[in-house]
Short mmCIF file of C-alpha atoms and ligand atoms in Angstrom, two decimals:
data_model
loop_
_atom_site.label_atom_id
_atom_site.label_comp_id
_atom_site.label_asym_id
_atom_site.label_seq_id
_atom_site.Cartn_x
_atom_site.Cartn_y
_atom_site.Cartn_z
CA UNK A 1 -50.93 80.41 -14.29
CA UNK A 2 -49.82 83.62 -12.74
CA UNK A 3 -49.32 84.51 -9.11
CA UNK A 4 -52.61 83.46 -6.88
CA UNK A 5 -54.26 82.45 -9.56
CA UNK A 6 -54.63 79.84 -12.34
CA UNK A 7 -56.86 80.16 -15.65
CA UNK A 8 -58.52 77.19 -17.39
CA UNK A 9 -59.94 77.90 -21.38
CA UNK A 10 -63.34 76.05 -21.73
CA UNK A 11 -64.80 76.66 -25.07
CA UNK A 12 -64.60 80.20 -25.22
CA UNK A 13 -64.84 80.68 -21.53
CA UNK A 14 -62.10 81.64 -19.35
CA UNK A 15 -62.12 80.69 -15.72
CA UNK A 16 -60.39 81.80 -12.76
CA UNK A 17 -59.32 79.57 -10.23
CA UNK A 18 -57.59 80.39 -7.06
CA UNK A 19 -54.25 78.74 -6.07
CA UNK A 20 -53.62 77.79 -2.31
CA UNK A 21 -50.39 77.36 -0.85
CA UNK A 22 -49.71 74.65 1.65
CA UNK A 23 -47.23 75.15 4.30
CA UNK A 24 -45.17 72.57 2.81
CA UNK A 25 -45.80 70.33 -0.20
CA UNK A 26 -47.84 70.94 -3.91
CA UNK A 27 -49.83 74.01 -4.08
CA UNK A 28 -53.44 72.87 -5.20
CA UNK A 29 -55.73 74.83 -7.35
CA UNK A 30 -59.24 75.44 -6.02
CA UNK A 31 -61.79 73.86 -8.66
CA UNK A 32 -65.40 74.61 -6.27
CA UNK A 33 -66.73 76.99 -8.46
CA UNK A 34 -65.79 75.06 -11.53
CA UNK A 35 -69.13 73.06 -12.02
CA UNK A 36 -71.32 76.36 -11.67
CA UNK A 37 -68.86 78.18 -14.11
CA UNK A 38 -68.71 75.61 -16.55
CA UNK A 39 -70.96 72.99 -16.43
CA UNK A 40 -68.03 70.55 -16.57
CA UNK A 41 -66.70 68.19 -13.64
CA UNK A 42 -63.50 67.32 -13.09
CA UNK A 43 -62.28 63.42 -13.81
CA UNK A 44 -59.83 61.83 -11.52
CA UNK A 45 -60.87 58.01 -10.65
CA UNK A 46 -57.99 57.01 -7.63
CA UNK A 47 -57.58 60.93 -6.23
CA UNK A 48 -54.48 61.08 -8.00
CA UNK A 49 -54.11 64.71 -8.60
CA UNK A 50 -57.16 66.02 -6.28
CA UNK A 51 -56.53 66.80 -2.41
CA UNK A 52 -59.68 65.88 -0.89
CA UNK A 53 -59.58 68.07 2.33
CA UNK A 54 -56.80 70.45 3.98
CA UNK A 55 -54.85 68.52 7.29
CA UNK A 56 -52.50 69.73 9.78
CA UNK A 57 -51.82 66.16 10.78
CA UNK A 58 -49.71 64.49 8.32
CA UNK A 59 -47.01 65.40 5.52
CA UNK A 60 -45.64 62.79 3.07
CA UNK A 61 -42.86 63.71 0.46
CA UNK A 62 -43.28 60.54 -1.74
CA UNK A 63 -40.39 61.70 -3.88
CA UNK A 64 -37.76 62.29 -0.86
CA UNK A 65 -39.39 59.28 1.32
CA UNK A 66 -40.14 61.94 3.52
CA UNK A 67 -43.18 61.31 6.89
CA UNK A 68 -43.76 63.86 9.09
CA UNK A 69 -46.30 63.64 12.07
CA UNK A 70 -47.67 67.20 13.09
CA UNK A 71 -44.01 68.14 11.42
CA UNK A 72 -42.14 65.65 13.56
CA UNK A 73 -39.93 62.93 11.20
CA UNK A 74 -41.42 59.38 11.56
CA UNK A 75 -37.75 58.36 12.31
CA UNK A 76 -37.42 60.75 15.52
CA UNK A 77 -40.48 59.96 17.05
CA UNK A 78 -39.90 56.07 16.29
CA UNK A 79 -36.57 56.24 17.98
CA UNK A 80 -37.45 58.71 21.05
CA UNK A 81 -41.00 58.56 21.68
CA UNK A 82 -43.66 56.03 22.92
CA UNK A 83 -47.12 55.14 20.81
CA UNK A 84 -49.57 56.90 23.35
CA UNK A 85 -47.03 59.89 22.65
CA UNK A 86 -47.70 59.63 19.25
CA UNK A 87 -51.42 59.53 19.69
CA UNK A 88 -51.10 62.67 21.52
CA UNK A 89 -49.84 64.72 19.16
CA UNK A 90 -51.74 63.50 16.51
CA UNK A 91 -54.77 64.36 18.35
CA UNK A 92 -53.68 67.64 19.70
CA UNK A 93 -51.35 68.83 17.56
CA UNK A 94 -48.01 69.53 20.27
CA UNK A 95 -45.86 67.00 21.81
CA UNK A 96 -46.88 66.61 25.84
CA UNK A 97 -45.00 68.08 28.78
CA UNK A 98 -44.24 65.25 31.11
CA UNK A 99 -47.48 66.09 33.22
CA UNK A 100 -49.80 65.91 29.89
CA UNK A 101 -48.28 62.43 29.32
CA UNK A 102 -48.85 61.21 32.28
CA UNK A 103 -52.31 62.24 32.37
CA UNK A 104 -52.90 61.02 28.58
CA UNK A 105 -51.60 57.32 29.80
CA UNK A 106 -53.84 57.17 32.52
CA UNK A 107 -56.89 58.37 31.20
CA UNK A 108 -56.21 55.79 28.27
CA UNK A 109 -55.54 53.35 30.62
CA UNK A 110 -58.64 53.43 32.53
CA UNK A 111 -60.38 53.32 29.48
CA UNK A 112 -59.23 49.77 28.43
CA UNK A 113 -62.06 47.69 29.56
CA UNK A 114 -64.74 47.05 27.03
CA UNK A 115 -69.21 46.66 28.20
CA UNK A 116 -68.81 42.98 29.72
CA UNK A 117 -72.30 42.10 27.20
CA UNK A 118 -69.27 42.57 24.35
CA UNK A 119 -68.07 39.11 25.14
CA UNK A 120 -71.21 37.50 24.60
CA UNK A 121 -71.97 39.96 21.28
CA UNK A 122 -68.68 38.04 20.47
CA UNK A 123 -70.20 34.43 21.01
CA UNK A 124 -72.47 35.22 17.86
CA UNK A 125 -69.21 34.99 15.20
CA UNK A 126 -68.32 31.71 14.13
CA UNK A 127 -64.87 30.19 15.38
CA UNK A 128 -63.09 30.16 12.14
CA UNK A 129 -64.22 33.89 10.99
CA UNK A 130 -61.30 36.40 10.11
CA UNK A 131 -60.83 38.69 12.97
CA UNK A 132 -60.77 41.45 10.91
CA UNK A 133 -64.68 40.71 10.21
CA UNK A 134 -64.92 40.36 14.07
CA UNK A 135 -63.15 43.55 14.40
CA UNK A 136 -65.66 45.61 11.61
CA UNK A 137 -68.86 44.13 13.82
CA UNK A 138 -67.20 44.38 17.05
CA UNK A 139 -65.85 48.36 16.63
CA UNK A 140 -69.17 49.17 14.98
CA UNK A 141 -71.32 47.45 17.98
CA UNK A 142 -69.25 49.82 20.27
CA UNK A 143 -71.76 52.69 18.87
CA UNK A 144 -74.23 50.46 20.15
CA UNK A 145 -72.69 49.68 23.34
CA UNK A 146 -71.43 53.61 24.23
CA UNK A 147 -74.39 55.75 22.53
CA UNK A 148 -73.72 58.19 25.63
CA UNK A 149 -70.47 59.49 23.42
CA UNK A 150 -71.87 59.21 19.73
CA UNK A 151 -73.21 63.34 19.68
CA UNK A 152 -71.07 64.90 17.44
CA UNK A 153 -71.85 68.19 18.13
CA UNK A 154 -70.56 67.82 21.75
CA UNK A 155 -67.00 68.45 21.87
CA UNK A 156 -67.18 66.48 25.07
CA UNK A 157 -68.72 63.36 23.59
CA UNK A 158 -66.19 63.04 21.02
CA UNK A 159 -62.97 63.47 22.95
CA UNK A 160 -64.57 60.40 25.40
CA UNK A 161 -65.37 58.33 21.83
CA UNK A 162 -61.90 59.24 20.43
CA UNK A 163 -60.36 58.39 24.12
CA UNK A 164 -62.60 54.92 24.03
CA UNK A 165 -61.49 54.10 20.84
CA UNK A 166 -57.90 54.26 21.22
CA UNK A 167 -58.12 52.54 24.48
CA UNK A 168 -60.57 49.72 23.58
CA UNK A 169 -59.68 48.90 20.48
CA UNK A 170 -56.22 46.92 21.19
CA UNK A 171 -59.08 45.22 23.77
CA UNK A 172 -61.23 44.19 20.88
CA UNK A 173 -58.36 43.33 18.67
CA UNK A 174 -57.11 40.86 21.34
CA UNK A 175 -60.71 39.35 22.44
CA UNK A 176 -60.87 38.81 18.50
CA UNK A 177 -57.20 36.87 18.27
CA UNK A 178 -58.63 34.75 21.76
CA UNK A 179 -61.88 33.80 19.79
CA UNK A 180 -60.43 32.32 16.95
CA UNK A 181 -57.77 30.36 18.91
CA UNK A 182 -60.37 29.28 21.50
CA UNK A 183 -58.74 30.52 24.67
CA UNK A 184 -61.10 32.81 27.16
CA UNK A 185 -60.39 36.48 26.86
CA UNK A 186 -57.61 38.06 28.80
CA UNK A 187 -58.65 41.48 30.91
CA UNK A 188 -56.60 44.17 30.69
CA UNK A 189 -53.99 45.38 33.74
CA UNK A 190 -53.70 48.73 34.30
CA UNK A 191 -50.08 48.64 35.61
CA UNK A 192 -48.78 47.25 32.03
CA UNK A 193 -48.30 50.54 29.52
CA UNK A 194 -50.71 50.15 26.57
CA UNK A 195 -48.36 47.96 24.39
CA UNK A 196 -47.28 45.23 26.94
CA UNK A 197 -50.69 45.54 27.74
CA UNK A 198 -51.87 44.32 24.76
CA UNK A 199 -49.26 41.49 24.66
CA UNK A 200 -50.33 40.23 27.42
CA UNK A 201 -53.97 39.86 26.60
CA UNK A 202 -52.96 38.63 23.52
CA UNK A 203 -50.96 35.92 24.81
CA UNK A 204 -51.49 35.03 28.47
CA UNK A 205 -53.33 32.40 29.46
CA UNK A 206 -55.14 31.72 33.00
CA UNK A 207 -52.95 28.74 33.58
CA UNK A 208 -50.17 30.03 33.20
CA UNK A 209 -47.47 33.39 34.52
CA UNK A 210 -46.88 35.69 31.25
CA UNK A 211 -44.21 37.82 31.68
CA UNK A 212 -43.89 40.50 28.77
CA UNK A 213 -40.51 40.81 26.79
CA UNK A 214 -39.77 44.26 27.04
CA UNK A 215 -37.54 44.16 23.50
CA UNK A 216 -41.01 43.05 21.75
CA UNK A 217 -42.98 45.22 23.40
CA UNK A 218 -40.61 48.19 22.46
CA UNK A 219 -40.93 46.29 19.00
CA UNK A 220 -44.92 46.43 18.67
CA UNK A 221 -45.18 49.97 20.07
CA UNK A 222 -42.66 51.21 17.25
CA UNK A 223 -44.32 49.31 14.65
CA UNK A 224 -47.99 51.18 15.73
CA UNK A 225 -45.95 54.24 15.98
CA UNK A 226 -45.05 53.36 12.33
CA UNK A 227 -48.82 52.70 11.65
CA UNK A 228 -50.43 55.51 13.40
CA UNK A 229 -51.34 58.20 10.66
CA UNK A 230 -50.51 58.40 6.57
CA UNK A 231 -52.86 60.95 5.32
CA UNK A 232 -55.48 60.99 3.20
CA UNK A 233 -55.18 57.12 2.37
CA UNK A 234 -58.13 55.04 1.40
CA UNK A 235 -59.03 53.87 4.92
CA UNK A 236 -58.65 57.70 6.58
CA UNK A 237 -60.74 59.03 3.57
CA UNK A 238 -63.19 56.19 3.97
CA UNK A 239 -63.50 57.45 7.63
CA UNK A 240 -63.71 61.08 6.55
CA UNK A 241 -66.43 60.23 3.65
CA UNK A 242 -68.66 58.33 6.66
CA UNK A 243 -68.15 61.23 9.36
CA UNK A 244 -68.98 63.82 6.81
CA UNK A 245 -72.99 62.48 7.11
CA UNK A 246 -72.85 63.18 10.48
CA UNK A 247 -72.08 59.35 11.28
CA UNK A 248 -70.99 58.45 14.58
CA UNK A 249 -67.08 58.41 15.39
CA UNK A 250 -67.76 54.57 16.17
CA UNK A 251 -69.36 53.91 13.01
CA UNK A 252 -66.45 56.01 10.93
CA UNK A 253 -64.04 54.11 12.12
CA UNK A 254 -65.50 50.42 11.43
CA UNK A 255 -66.00 51.91 7.75
CA UNK A 256 -62.29 52.89 7.99
CA UNK A 257 -61.58 49.27 9.22
CA UNK A 258 -63.34 47.66 6.73
CA UNK A 259 -61.58 49.28 4.23
CA UNK A 260 -58.11 48.71 5.47
CA UNK A 261 -58.65 44.91 5.07
CA UNK A 262 -57.91 45.09 0.99
CA UNK A 263 -55.02 43.34 0.00
CA UNK A 264 -54.04 47.11 -1.81
CA UNK A 265 -54.09 48.79 1.73
CA UNK A 266 -53.59 46.87 4.72
CA UNK A 267 -54.28 43.50 4.11
CA UNK A 268 -50.98 43.85 2.28
CA UNK A 269 -48.78 42.58 4.95
CA UNK A 270 -50.58 39.37 5.63
CA UNK A 271 -50.64 39.15 1.10
CA UNK A 272 -46.87 39.84 1.47
CA UNK A 273 -45.96 36.94 3.94
CA UNK A 274 -47.98 34.28 2.37
CA UNK A 275 -45.69 35.24 -1.02
CA UNK A 276 -42.83 34.99 0.69
CA UNK A 277 -43.96 31.60 1.87
CA UNK A 278 -45.32 30.95 -1.83
CA UNK A 279 -41.75 31.71 -2.82
CA UNK A 280 -40.11 29.80 -0.53
CA UNK A 281 -36.75 29.62 -1.40
CA UNK A 282 -33.99 32.20 -2.73
CA UNK A 283 -33.75 30.04 -5.92
CA UNK A 284 -37.58 30.35 -6.90
CA UNK A 285 -37.21 34.46 -6.66
CA UNK A 286 -36.30 35.47 -10.53
CA UNK A 287 -39.60 33.11 -11.42
CA UNK A 288 -41.64 35.63 -9.37
CA UNK A 289 -39.74 38.52 -10.15
CA UNK A 290 -40.74 37.19 -13.87
CA UNK A 291 -44.38 36.88 -13.32
CA UNK A 292 -44.54 40.52 -11.32
CA UNK A 293 -42.99 42.04 -14.75
CA UNK A 294 -45.32 39.96 -16.71
CA UNK A 295 -48.13 42.33 -18.24
CA UNK A 296 -50.80 39.59 -18.91
CA UNK A 297 -49.95 38.07 -15.12
CA UNK A 298 -51.97 39.83 -12.37
CA UNK A 299 -49.40 38.85 -9.89
CA UNK A 300 -47.79 41.94 -7.87
CA UNK A 301 -44.62 41.44 -5.56
CA UNK A 302 -46.58 42.18 -2.32
CA UNK A 303 -44.63 44.59 -0.11
CA UNK A 304 -43.55 46.71 -3.01
CA UNK A 305 -44.76 50.02 -4.58
CA UNK A 306 -46.90 52.57 -3.02
CA UNK A 307 -49.39 55.32 -4.60
CA UNK A 308 -47.51 58.14 -3.08
CA UNK A 309 -44.15 56.70 -1.91
CA UNK A 310 -41.60 56.59 -5.23
CA UNK A 311 -38.69 56.32 -2.96
CA UNK A 312 -38.05 54.16 -0.26
CA UNK A 313 -40.88 54.14 2.34
CA UNK A 314 -39.18 55.68 5.58
CA UNK A 315 -41.15 53.62 7.34
CA UNK A 316 -39.60 50.59 5.68
CA UNK A 317 -36.64 51.07 6.98
CA UNK A 318 -37.22 51.54 10.72
CA UNK A 319 -39.48 48.16 10.29
CA UNK A 320 -36.57 46.06 8.80
CA UNK A 321 -34.52 47.56 11.46
CA UNK A 322 -36.83 46.13 14.20
CA UNK A 323 -37.25 42.82 12.37
CA UNK A 324 -33.34 42.32 13.15
CA UNK A 325 -33.95 43.30 16.66
CA UNK A 326 -36.80 41.11 16.96
CA UNK A 327 -35.23 38.12 15.58
CA UNK A 328 -32.09 38.72 17.10
CA UNK A 329 -33.83 38.84 20.31
CA UNK A 330 -35.78 35.81 19.59
CA UNK A 331 -32.66 33.97 18.78
CA UNK A 332 -34.31 33.00 15.38
CA UNK A 333 -30.71 32.78 13.37
CA UNK A 334 -31.68 30.97 10.12
CA UNK A 335 -35.32 32.48 9.30
CA UNK A 336 -35.64 30.89 5.30
CA UNK A 337 -38.57 33.98 5.18
CA UNK A 338 -35.92 36.45 5.84
CA UNK A 339 -33.68 35.15 3.25
CA UNK A 340 -36.38 35.56 0.98
CA UNK A 341 -37.05 38.79 1.36
CA UNK A 342 -33.18 40.07 1.67
CA UNK A 343 -32.46 38.51 -1.30
CA UNK A 344 -35.76 39.47 -3.19
CA UNK A 345 -35.54 43.01 -1.96
CA UNK A 346 -31.57 43.22 -3.57
CA UNK A 347 -32.73 41.77 -6.33
CA UNK A 348 -35.89 44.27 -6.76
CA UNK A 349 -34.08 47.67 -6.18
CA UNK A 350 -31.53 46.60 -8.73
CA UNK A 351 -34.10 45.46 -11.58
CA UNK A 352 -34.73 47.66 -14.54
CA UNK A 353 -38.22 47.38 -14.14
CA UNK A 354 -38.86 48.25 -10.23
CA UNK A 355 -36.38 50.93 -10.85
CA UNK A 356 -38.29 52.60 -13.61
CA UNK A 357 -41.57 52.44 -11.80
CA UNK A 358 -40.06 53.76 -8.44
CA UNK A 359 -41.27 50.23 -6.96
CA UNK A 360 -39.28 50.11 -3.48
CA UNK A 361 -40.01 47.78 -0.26
CA UNK A 362 -43.07 49.69 1.49
CA UNK A 363 -43.81 48.85 5.33
CA UNK A 364 -45.88 45.72 4.90
CA UNK A 365 -42.74 43.99 3.47
CA UNK A 366 -40.61 43.62 6.50
CA UNK A 367 -43.73 43.96 9.07
CA UNK A 368 -45.02 40.44 8.65
CA UNK A 369 -42.01 38.49 9.03
CA UNK A 370 -41.72 40.52 12.76
CA UNK A 371 -45.07 39.60 13.63
CA UNK A 372 -45.11 36.03 12.62
CA UNK A 373 -41.57 35.92 14.90
CA UNK A 374 -43.64 37.61 17.84
CA UNK A 375 -45.82 35.06 17.32
CA UNK A 376 -49.17 36.08 15.54
CA UNK A 377 -50.84 34.56 13.15
CA UNK A 378 -51.01 36.06 9.39
CA UNK A 379 -54.85 36.71 9.58
CA UNK A 380 -53.69 39.17 13.09
CA UNK A 381 -51.21 41.53 11.01
CA UNK A 382 -54.13 43.81 9.69
CA UNK A 383 -55.81 43.51 12.69
CA UNK A 384 -52.56 44.87 14.03
CA UNK A 385 -52.56 47.77 11.72
CA UNK A 386 -56.06 48.85 12.78
CA UNK A 387 -55.31 49.23 16.25
CA UNK A 388 -52.17 51.45 15.77
CA UNK A 389 -54.55 53.15 12.96
CA UNK A 390 -57.44 53.75 14.76
CA UNK A 391 -55.47 57.16 16.60
CA UNK A 392 -55.07 58.78 13.06
CA UNK A 393 -58.60 57.94 11.80
CA UNK A 394 -60.04 59.50 15.03
CA UNK A 395 -57.44 62.69 14.56
CA UNK A 396 -58.57 63.35 10.94
CA UNK A 397 -61.95 62.81 11.54
CA UNK A 398 -62.20 65.09 14.70
CA UNK A 399 -59.90 67.42 12.32
CA UNK A 400 -63.05 67.32 9.99
CA UNK A 401 -65.83 67.60 12.31
CA UNK A 402 -64.48 70.99 13.82
CA UNK A 403 -63.77 72.32 10.47
CA UNK A 404 -66.63 75.28 9.78
CA UNK A 405 -66.26 74.72 6.11
CA UNK A 406 -66.94 70.79 6.03
CA UNK A 407 -69.65 69.36 3.99
CA UNK A 408 -70.93 66.22 3.09
CA UNK A 409 -68.74 64.57 0.75
CA UNK A 410 -70.29 64.03 -2.48
CA UNK A 411 -67.94 62.76 -5.23
CA UNK A 412 -69.74 63.25 -9.09
CA UNK A 413 -68.99 61.11 -11.86
CA UNK A 414 -68.56 60.78 -15.49
CA UNK A 415 -72.03 58.89 -17.00
CA UNK A 416 -71.23 56.42 -19.23
CA UNK A 417 -74.69 54.42 -18.88
CA UNK A 418 -77.61 54.42 -21.31
CA UNK A 419 -79.52 57.91 -21.53
CA UNK A 420 -83.04 57.81 -20.91
CA UNK A 421 -85.35 54.95 -22.25
CA UNK A 422 -88.41 53.66 -22.07
CA UNK A 423 -89.60 50.56 -19.72
CA UNK A 424 -90.47 47.55 -21.91
CA UNK A 425 -93.11 45.13 -20.19
CA UNK A 426 -91.58 41.84 -19.51
CA UNK A 427 -93.56 39.87 -21.91
CA UNK A 428 -91.87 41.87 -24.41
CA UNK A 429 -88.52 41.94 -23.99
N1 CMC B 1 -45.37 44.72 -8.39
C1 CMC B 1 -45.33 44.65 -9.56
N2 CMC B 1 -45.59 45.83 -10.75
C2 CMC B 1 -46.12 46.69 -9.70
C3 CMC B 1 -46.48 46.71 -8.27
C4 CMC B 1 -46.01 45.48 -7.73
N3 CMC B 1 -45.91 45.20 -6.75
N4 CMC B 1 -46.99 47.60 -7.65
C5 CMC B 1 -47.13 48.44 -8.85
N5 CMC B 1 -46.81 47.61 -10.37
C6 CMC B 1 -46.76 48.42 -11.66
C7 CMC B 1 -48.16 48.07 -12.19
O1 CMC B 1 -48.15 46.82 -12.59
C8 CMC B 1 -47.90 49.44 -13.31
O2 CMC B 1 -47.38 49.09 -14.30
P1 CMC B 1 -47.85 49.80 -16.04
O3 CMC B 1 -47.34 51.35 -15.71
O4 CMC B 1 -46.68 48.93 -16.53
O5 CMC B 1 -49.24 49.44 -15.80
C9 CMC B 1 -47.23 50.34 -12.01
O6 CMC B 1 -46.38 49.77 -11.43
C10 CMC B 1 -48.09 51.41 -11.70
O7 CMC B 1 -48.88 50.96 -10.62
P2 CMC B 1 -50.33 51.33 -10.20
O8 CMC B 1 -51.16 50.22 -9.76
O9 CMC B 1 -50.93 52.39 -11.22
O10 CMC B 1 -49.75 52.20 -8.97
P3 CMC B 1 -50.95 52.70 -7.73
O11 CMC B 1 -50.15 53.82 -7.49
O12 CMC B 1 -52.47 52.60 -8.32
O13 CMC B 1 -50.53 51.33 -7.03
C11 CMC B 1 -50.76 50.02 -5.00
C12 CMC B 1 -50.06 51.48 -5.52
C13 CMC B 1 -49.60 50.22 -3.52
C14 CMC B 1 -51.85 49.88 -5.09
C15 CMC B 1 -49.44 48.96 -5.59
O14 CMC B 1 -47.73 49.37 -6.09
C16 CMC B 1 -49.62 47.74 -5.12
O15 CMC B 1 -50.40 47.01 -5.28
N6 CMC B 1 -48.52 46.98 -4.39
C17 CMC B 1 -48.52 46.13 -4.04
C18 CMC B 1 -49.58 46.12 -2.71
C19 CMC B 1 -49.00 46.60 -0.96
O16 CMC B 1 -47.62 46.22 -0.94
N7 CMC B 1 -49.84 47.57 -0.63
C20 CMC B 1 -49.28 48.43 0.43
C21 CMC B 1 -48.71 49.52 0.32
S1 CMC B 1 -48.11 50.28 1.66
C22 CMC B 1 -49.42 50.23 3.12
C23 CMC B 1 -50.34 51.28 3.18
O17 CMC B 1 -50.25 52.42 2.97
O18 CMC B 1 -51.73 50.52 2.84
#
């Protein structure tokens, strides 16, 4: 390695590869010409050492436990801002002025209703469908309802599609919830802020007046800020890969939603709460710690560990504080799940296995307890994650589409299957 290039020796060939510096964080080695020069690919399952794109949106220093949106620390945004301000920041790159913020809030608020026929589209789902299944289907269906904003070559249509998704995904999420509990859909109310409106769409019923609790609304808004973006995670990379083919933005965000559903990603908050319920009491914790450490047992402590954070997840610290605020507000003094969570965290942070593997609580460890206390069933946890992450997916998708060097994403492979062989007719097999 020297200056701005590095050399790779392959057989008798020396290949020069440019080293590209980011503004902060590790530099990258540009291997784009490697195949042309050596006839070899690189091999990196899970992208553990591979940067898939250049981005200016989110920065994570996993060793230091730092998360920045457009350069701003997550702690400051969660403390001082609101979710729509974060949305503006992620989309446009700068914090809005007061006038820009008021205009953005107004435009998002005026896009919250969904096409009336969408309600009939929902009727096609089974009542007991998982709300994430309904989300994947209904977000995908938006491209059929809003095809006047699917031309990705038109910047105006791209912006309208972006606004529509930030505004309408919460409405679809609330509808998914109402559908599973058999209650009527609640229309959005434009006089409410984004998160209060969402709470009302989830929990109001026509038979009673509903008053939004400002403490819960602020807590959920903060949870949305914490989940808004997380650079090139699995679902965001899915959105970018889907978008790289020129697919319309609604289809791309549906693809991201499907990826988020998995228990190793956005499904972990649901899995973490189920695990705390299964552990049940502080006395059972040692048994589960032993299971997590046993190489022959597939059990993992849900809500622990992260591909990038090898330190305390900065979002988990804010989440833990928010959990206490919500439980206090609701007068929940003795929550057995919280007792289990606190003790589990304490033991894991002092256990040699977890220390050595740098497994710290991640954001999903405390979010389940908070959302459950607010009244959301576990099946809605990943849906709430999707509501918040929609803006991150869109910002990353827009950045990719607007990048002149963008190409269709097409990974290569190390083929280990059979070499060429001749077909044997069925009677001779
Ligand atoms: N409990 C017990 N052992 C674990 C855990 C855990 N939660 N996580 C990782 N390990 C061990 C793992 O067995 C492996 O051990 P060894 O080296 O002896 O084989 C080592 O730690 C490294 O694990 P890995 O699976 O190679 O690490 P990864 O970077 O591929 O996985 C992860 C990251 C988040 C998928 C994983 O830590 C995990 O499955 N955690 C539980 C699920 C979870 O909480 N996910 C939410 C992530 S935060 C929300 C989001 O961003 O979506």
